[in-house]
Amino acid sequence: MRVLVVGNGGREHALAWKISQSPRLKRLWIAPGNAGTALEGENVPISADDIAGIVRFSKKESVDLVVVGPELPLTLGLVDALEQEKIRAFGPSRAAAQLEGSKVACKQTLRKADVPTAEYQVFQDADSATRYVKARYPGERDKAPLVVKADGLASGKGVIVCSRREQVLEAIDRMGRKMEFGKASLPMVIEERLDGQEVSVLAITDGRTILPLPPAQDHKAAFDGDQGPNTGGMGAYSPTPIIDAELLETVEDKILVPTIHTMKRSRKPFRGVLYAGLMLTSNGPKVLEYNVRFGDPECQPILMRLKSDLLDILEATVDGRLGEIQPPEWDTRPSICVVMASAGYPGEYSKDQEITGLDRASGVADVKVFHAGTSLKDGKVVTAGGRVLGVTALGESLAIAKLNAYTAVKEIRWPGAWCRKDISDKAAEHLLSSSAKAD
Ligand code: AMP
Ligand code: GLY
């Protein structure tokens, strides 16, 4: 098979790495890729959102399957454009990708499907949102546990979690008056703030069969102990013991199945990866958001454990025969991915720093270093993004996987490199607190 992976992050490196292991693969391209994907296949300099360019390349090279990594090309209709040219593509259509592309569309679908989620209101402008908040919380110093969300894609920055009324009003001002997220700013959703553990359940679906993948937990805050600003994700591990088999079944029955069913009934059948960002509240799991693609970095530890041929699974999804293939086989060992970032991330960060120690890091047992923001310059690997590498490891236990990953991290250097030191600790805390409860 001739396969094109679209994107240039850690997720796409993991996809390219796994696809490159398939005996059925003939040729693999990554558009535009990074220094890591260049080791698994051939990078082609086409940007992920250049829909016409990707279609042209796929036709010219008779690509059999295009695997779309990021959300932007999906919401721009890349899969539809490829299908029009009879090129098979893994990922949802433009209409189905609205589950991620529009928070309002997502909330409406959740309501229609009767899926548990935070109570919400939609506002078309800042004035009506301000009036609502002031009426609900009349005291200037009132607590107001609300979340303000810009409707469109805003690279994870369009969500402001608030505790007090003044924060909510400021968030409304930033979105509705200053239009900080451009066109994506309005309408805005204001919803109840939920409390609990946050986990990610990703499922592959062809619109009929749903294949939940082992659950993962991301670490969105920049610093240890979940402090600091939100990022794209500073690390993840899988499976997470925070979701046991019974809870995963509840998520499937109460969340995934009704959502896929509702998408079908609304004539927007969903095919690809449905990623449910969940809050495990005292009233059960509730959907915080849907993404319509593999999570980054969740994809890295999940694929590290996959033993089956990923191409078989992707192809069966595209062809609508996911129900006919054998269920995937997973390594019994857990895995963890630690993101190494550039100084300054998630704010302004430096680029073009030479990265050393990659070979030594890859030599650590059960470790794979996935590249995210890297490029090749004069034959050297240099930093080219905020999240630079995803150092991913397997281990007999999560503690050993963590040790392996951080042993590899220590080998890698560039000026200003940093990472969180506590990736996966929530799993250990969860196990401790549940065994204390059982005593
Ligand atoms: P989203 O892009 O909707 O997932 O939001 C990004 C992050 O904001 C989530 O991963 C949560 O950490 C947080 N978040 C979103 N909605 C809520 C909510 N209703 N309550 C608490 N936190 C939330
Ligand atoms: N890790 C969060 C995301 O991919 O959106």
XYZ file of C-alpha atoms and ligand atoms in Angstrom:
467
model
C 0.000 0.000 0.000
C 1.016 3.568 -0.661
C 0.206 5.702 2.364
C 0.348 9.422 3.116
C 0.232 10.678 6.709
C -0.814 14.334 7.055
C 0.642 16.440 9.893
C 3.932 17.250 11.570
C 3.615 16.521 15.281
C 4.410 13.735 17.716
C 1.115 12.055 16.878
C 2.044 11.890 13.194
C 5.492 10.499 14.007
C 3.836 7.766 16.070
C 1.371 7.030 13.240
C 4.174 6.906 10.656
C 6.316 4.680 12.912
C 3.500 2.197 13.454
C 2.356 2.193 9.816
C 5.965 1.662 8.684
C 5.926 -1.687 10.522
C 3.157 -3.061 8.318
C 4.251 -5.792 5.891
C 1.637 -4.422 3.491
C 3.286 -1.024 3.243
C 5.030 -0.217 -0.034
C 5.682 3.494 0.357
C 5.100 6.023 3.087
C 5.045 9.809 2.838
C 4.460 12.382 5.548
C 3.232 15.900 4.706
C 5.004 17.938 5.935
C 6.470 15.743 8.717
C 9.447 16.504 10.948
C 12.996 15.248 11.519
C 11.624 12.085 13.164
C 9.109 11.145 10.475
C 11.924 11.435 7.905
C 13.363 8.271 9.510
C 10.129 6.306 8.962
C 9.226 7.482 5.430
C 9.670 10.382 3.024
C 8.706 13.892 4.060
C 6.978 16.003 1.442
C 6.880 19.788 1.870
C 3.106 20.262 1.733
C 1.438 21.972 4.651
C -1.275 19.985 6.482
C -3.936 22.582 5.650
C -3.075 22.802 1.943
C -6.090 20.787 0.862
C -5.550 21.228 -2.897
C -1.839 20.411 -2.550
C -2.514 17.180 -0.643
C -5.173 16.068 -3.129
C -2.840 16.832 -6.055
C 0.046 14.903 -4.493
C -2.176 11.925 -3.614
C -3.436 11.705 -7.195
C 0.023 12.057 -8.694
C 1.487 9.355 -6.471
C -1.578 7.065 -6.602
C -1.820 7.068 -2.810
C -4.040 4.216 -1.545
C -4.746 5.682 1.879
C -4.380 9.150 3.408
C -4.266 9.248 7.217
C -5.133 12.701 8.544
C -3.561 13.574 11.918
C -4.651 17.099 12.936
C -8.097 18.665 13.264
C -7.604 21.674 10.991
C -7.526 19.832 7.637
C -10.449 17.682 8.814
C -12.585 20.745 9.554
C -11.496 22.225 6.219
C -12.880 19.175 4.410
C -9.725 17.297 3.394
C -11.404 13.902 3.624
C -14.348 15.075 1.469
C -11.949 16.538 -1.127
C -9.952 13.301 -1.302
C -13.062 11.133 -1.541
C -14.312 13.226 -4.430
C -11.195 12.115 -6.264
C -11.799 8.492 -5.174
C -8.843 8.551 -2.792
C -9.461 6.721 0.467
C -8.873 8.770 3.599
C -8.953 7.993 7.316
C -10.803 10.660 9.274
C -14.251 12.240 9.509
C -15.916 14.364 6.844
C -16.023 18.128 7.221
C -19.591 17.935 8.559
C -18.734 15.262 11.142
C -15.544 17.124 12.159
C -17.766 19.940 13.447
C -17.927 17.919 16.666
C -14.504 19.434 17.341
C -14.634 22.450 15.029
C -17.616 24.036 16.778
C -18.237 23.864 20.527
C -21.865 24.847 19.880
C -22.342 21.991 17.398
C -20.693 19.630 19.889
C -22.948 20.667 22.766
C -26.049 20.430 20.536
C -25.091 16.905 19.503
C -24.470 15.902 23.119
C -27.866 17.270 24.134
C -29.612 15.553 21.239
C -27.894 12.273 22.060
C -28.703 12.674 25.760
C -25.036 12.254 26.642
C -23.956 13.546 30.068
C -22.140 16.890 29.788
C -21.971 20.211 31.664
C -25.123 22.396 31.555
C -24.551 25.239 29.114
C -25.871 28.343 27.372
C -24.871 29.780 23.990
C -24.345 33.526 23.468
C -24.001 35.336 20.148
C -22.426 38.442 21.671
C -20.641 39.687 24.786
C -23.483 41.892 26.043
C -26.010 39.088 26.371
C -23.380 36.861 28.023
C -22.472 39.617 30.485
C -26.142 40.194 31.352
C -26.638 36.482 31.972
C -23.647 36.196 34.293
C -24.511 39.367 36.224
C -28.092 38.199 36.706
C -26.997 34.799 37.894
C -24.209 36.073 40.142
C -25.369 39.509 41.362
C -22.560 40.110 43.896
C -19.356 41.515 42.455
C -17.283 39.168 44.591
C -19.431 36.106 43.918
C -17.876 32.785 43.212
C -18.796 31.670 39.681
C -17.527 28.207 38.755
C -18.075 28.594 35.016
C -16.134 27.834 31.848
C -16.181 30.199 28.875
C -15.483 28.614 25.478
C -14.944 30.165 22.074
C -16.937 28.291 19.433
C -14.176 27.620 16.910
C -10.699 26.099 16.841
C -8.214 28.084 18.933
C -5.315 25.631 19.417
C -6.620 24.653 22.844
C -6.509 28.260 24.075
C -10.164 29.126 23.541
C -11.320 27.629 26.849
C -11.141 29.722 30.024
C -11.889 27.938 33.284
C -13.080 30.390 35.937
C -13.819 30.401 39.661
C -14.997 33.956 40.286
C -17.451 36.299 38.602
C -14.791 38.839 37.614
C -12.835 36.129 35.777
C -15.937 35.125 33.841
C -16.653 38.727 32.857
C -13.037 39.176 31.759
C -13.192 35.987 29.687
C -16.382 37.208 28.015
C -14.656 40.500 27.248
C -11.624 38.763 25.728
C -13.778 36.592 23.499
C -16.794 38.730 22.724
C -15.309 42.235 22.571
C -11.583 41.913 21.933
C -12.225 38.899 19.659
C -8.998 37.384 20.917
C -9.539 34.198 18.961
C -10.558 35.976 15.775
C -13.508 34.475 13.935
C -13.415 31.502 16.298
C -14.353 33.725 19.271
C -18.124 33.855 18.730
C -20.613 32.491 19.467
C -19.414 31.503 22.925
C -20.520 28.735 25.215
C -20.741 29.301 28.951
C -21.018 26.115 30.947
C -20.818 24.738 34.474
C -17.356 23.972 35.700
C -17.044 20.280 36.441
C -14.709 18.792 39.035
C -12.981 15.457 39.028
C -10.261 13.503 37.236
C -9.840 14.185 33.551
C -9.268 11.206 31.250
C -9.260 10.540 27.516
C -11.179 7.713 25.888
C -10.387 7.347 22.206
C -12.376 5.053 19.966
C -11.974 4.087 16.343
C -15.263 3.825 14.506
C -16.499 3.256 10.975
C -19.872 4.722 11.918
C -21.319 1.353 12.925
C -18.741 -0.578 14.924
C -17.016 1.215 17.795
C -13.615 0.051 18.955
C -12.648 1.802 22.202
C -8.883 2.020 22.643
C -7.276 1.549 26.066
C -7.996 4.726 28.081
C -5.276 7.306 28.566
C -4.627 10.301 30.769
C -3.118 13.514 29.431
C -1.413 16.216 31.523
C -2.603 19.513 30.108
C -1.151 21.998 32.617
C 2.405 23.115 31.932
C 3.969 22.361 35.301
C 4.137 19.608 37.924
C 1.082 19.173 40.120
C -1.141 20.563 37.331
C 0.104 24.112 37.911
C 0.566 26.796 35.279
C -1.091 27.530 31.955
C -2.819 24.989 29.733
C -0.748 23.394 26.958
C -1.432 20.964 24.136
C -0.462 18.186 26.591
C 2.812 17.657 28.476
C 2.631 13.880 28.715
C 0.283 10.916 28.792
C 0.147 7.289 29.818
C -2.014 4.304 28.994
C -3.906 2.371 30.171
C -5.044 4.476 33.087
C -6.354 2.507 36.087
C -8.656 5.473 36.777
C -11.020 3.940 34.211
C -11.609 0.272 34.928
C -13.353 -2.159 32.576
C -16.765 -1.439 34.088
C -16.410 2.318 33.736
C -15.142 1.921 30.173
C -18.301 -0.023 29.400
C -20.396 2.801 30.863
C -18.511 5.298 28.687
C -19.169 3.150 25.653
C -22.885 2.673 26.372
C -23.794 6.115 27.668
C -21.424 8.296 25.661
C -19.828 6.772 22.562
C -22.739 4.699 21.242
C -25.405 7.439 21.509
C -23.033 9.996 19.967
C -22.192 7.835 16.949
C -25.855 6.919 16.572
C -26.933 10.580 16.694
C -24.290 11.562 14.134
C -25.659 8.891 11.808
C -29.260 10.004 12.333
C -28.236 13.612 11.656
C -26.774 12.478 8.315
C -23.245 13.233 9.467
C -21.960 9.674 9.894
C -18.736 9.666 11.863
C -15.727 7.676 10.690
C -12.266 7.928 12.196
C -11.148 8.528 15.765
C -13.696 9.876 18.206
C -11.796 11.199 21.208
C -13.900 11.881 24.277
C -12.323 14.243 26.790
C -14.097 13.184 29.986
C -14.431 14.472 33.512
C -15.108 11.718 36.017
C -17.487 13.570 38.309
C -19.254 12.296 41.422
C -22.281 11.896 39.137
C -20.425 9.734 36.639
C -18.405 10.487 33.505
C -19.323 13.651 31.586
C -18.028 14.861 28.219
C -15.870 17.996 28.366
C -15.182 17.992 24.656
C -14.930 15.820 21.607
C -11.924 15.721 19.346
C -12.188 14.080 15.949
C -8.655 12.657 15.702
C -6.010 10.914 17.743
C -4.923 12.950 20.783
C -1.431 14.306 20.936
C 0.338 13.064 23.079
C -2.171 10.267 23.914
C -1.562 8.671 20.521
C 2.083 7.976 21.356
C 1.639 5.722 24.429
C -1.454 4.089 22.891
C 0.277 3.114 19.639
C 3.401 2.037 21.547
C 1.267 -0.783 23.013
C -0.476 -1.806 19.789
C 0.705 -5.183 18.530
C -1.653 -5.545 15.561
C -1.128 -4.026 12.132
C -2.409 -0.438 12.297
C -2.905 -0.321 8.529
C -5.417 -3.178 8.742
C -7.418 -1.258 11.338
C -7.307 2.072 9.471
C -8.237 0.459 6.180
C -11.119 -1.530 7.675
C -12.442 1.714 9.200
C -12.363 3.539 5.887
C -14.031 0.597 4.124
C -16.759 0.236 6.765
C -15.741 -3.275 7.830
C -14.353 -2.638 11.276
C -16.784 -5.236 12.623
C -15.192 -7.932 10.460
C -11.587 -7.725 11.638
C -9.999 -9.346 14.677
C -9.940 -7.081 17.745
C -6.513 -5.451 18.092
C -3.900 -7.025 20.324
C -2.223 -4.911 22.989
C 1.080 -5.248 24.800
C 0.206 -6.054 28.415
C 2.827 -3.554 29.586
C 1.719 0.035 30.270
C 3.377 2.917 28.486
C 4.091 6.566 29.140
C 5.063 9.542 27.020
C 6.964 12.490 28.496
C 6.906 15.655 26.392
C 10.124 17.683 26.277
C 9.429 21.339 25.478
C 11.259 24.498 24.431
C 12.007 27.263 26.927
C 9.026 29.613 27.084
C 6.360 27.157 25.863
C 3.319 27.504 25.921
C 4.177 31.204 25.429
C 6.798 32.498 22.990
C 9.642 30.021 22.610
C 13.023 29.848 20.958
C 13.766 27.702 17.885
C 16.749 26.238 16.026
C 18.463 24.811 19.113
C 20.551 21.757 18.291
C 19.298 18.619 20.040
C 21.919 16.138 21.242
C 21.719 12.703 22.850
C 18.909 11.316 20.686
C 20.839 8.138 19.883
C 21.713 7.492 23.518
C 18.073 8.061 24.500
C 16.837 5.643 21.834
C 19.296 3.076 23.198
C 17.444 2.888 26.533
C 15.433 -0.356 26.716
C 11.783 -0.165 25.581
C 12.044 3.502 24.597
C 10.975 5.254 21.408
C 11.629 8.958 20.973
C 8.864 10.524 18.891
C 9.645 13.888 17.344
C 7.072 16.691 17.505
C 8.593 20.125 16.868
C 11.887 19.251 15.189
C 13.497 19.832 11.822
C 16.749 19.012 10.059
C 19.230 21.817 9.529
C 22.647 21.155 7.966
C 22.270 17.492 8.866
C 21.524 18.274 12.507
C 18.248 17.851 14.393
C 17.095 21.215 15.761
C 14.062 22.409 17.718
C 11.238 23.835 15.613
C 8.258 23.977 17.944
C 7.039 24.356 21.521
C 6.522 20.668 22.175
C 9.721 19.189 20.743
C 9.857 15.478 21.597
C 7.633 12.801 23.106
C 9.890 10.352 24.902
C 7.793 7.200 25.096
C 8.521 4.005 27.029
C 7.013 0.661 27.944
C 7.631 -1.066 31.276
C 6.509 -4.138 33.243
C 4.716 -1.665 35.509
C 3.867 1.995 35.135
C 6.662 2.806 37.610
C 9.184 1.005 35.376
C 7.799 2.616 32.230
C 8.184 5.991 33.948
C 11.740 5.180 34.987
C 12.616 4.118 31.418
C 11.140 7.277 29.925
C 12.903 9.635 32.337
C 16.193 7.734 31.945
C 15.974 8.489 28.222
C 14.917 12.103 28.867
C 18.138 12.631 30.854
C 20.222 11.742 27.794
C 18.650 14.454 25.622
C 19.868 18.036 25.745
C 19.362 21.435 24.179
C 19.495 24.867 25.811
C 16.297 25.514 27.756
C 14.814 21.985 27.387
C 12.330 21.101 30.109
C 9.583 18.600 30.931
C 7.124 17.739 33.663
C 8.563 15.283 36.182
C 5.285 13.798 37.377
C 3.750 12.197 34.292
C 1.641 9.172 35.365
C 1.815 9.946 39.115
C -1.958 10.353 39.181
C -2.265 6.644 38.430
C -0.180 5.751 41.484
C -2.172 8.210 43.631
C -5.412 6.694 42.374
C -4.281 3.167 43.202
C -3.144 4.251 46.673
C -6.412 6.008 47.437
C -8.537 3.126 46.160
C -6.577 0.586 48.202
C -6.931 2.853 51.269
C -10.709 2.914 50.675
C -10.791 -0.868 50.353
C -9.011 -1.327 53.730
P -11.824 21.621 25.869
O -11.030 22.216 24.720
O -13.279 21.886 25.835
O -11.445 20.227 26.229
O -11.242 22.360 27.152
C -9.881 22.332 27.466
C -9.710 22.008 28.909
O -10.482 22.890 29.709
C -10.208 20.626 29.293
O -9.241 19.662 29.034
C -10.480 20.809 30.759
O -9.291 20.704 31.514
C -10.987 22.207 30.838
N -12.453 22.229 30.784
C -13.267 22.330 29.708
N -14.563 22.300 30.046
C -14.594 22.212 31.388
C -15.647 22.149 32.354
N -16.933 22.197 32.010
N -15.299 22.053 33.655
C -14.010 22.015 34.029
N -12.978 22.069 33.180
C -13.241 22.167 31.868
N -3.943 15.966 24.155
C -5.031 16.780 23.876
C -5.385 16.887 22.459
O -4.854 16.187 21.626
O -6.241 17.681 22.151
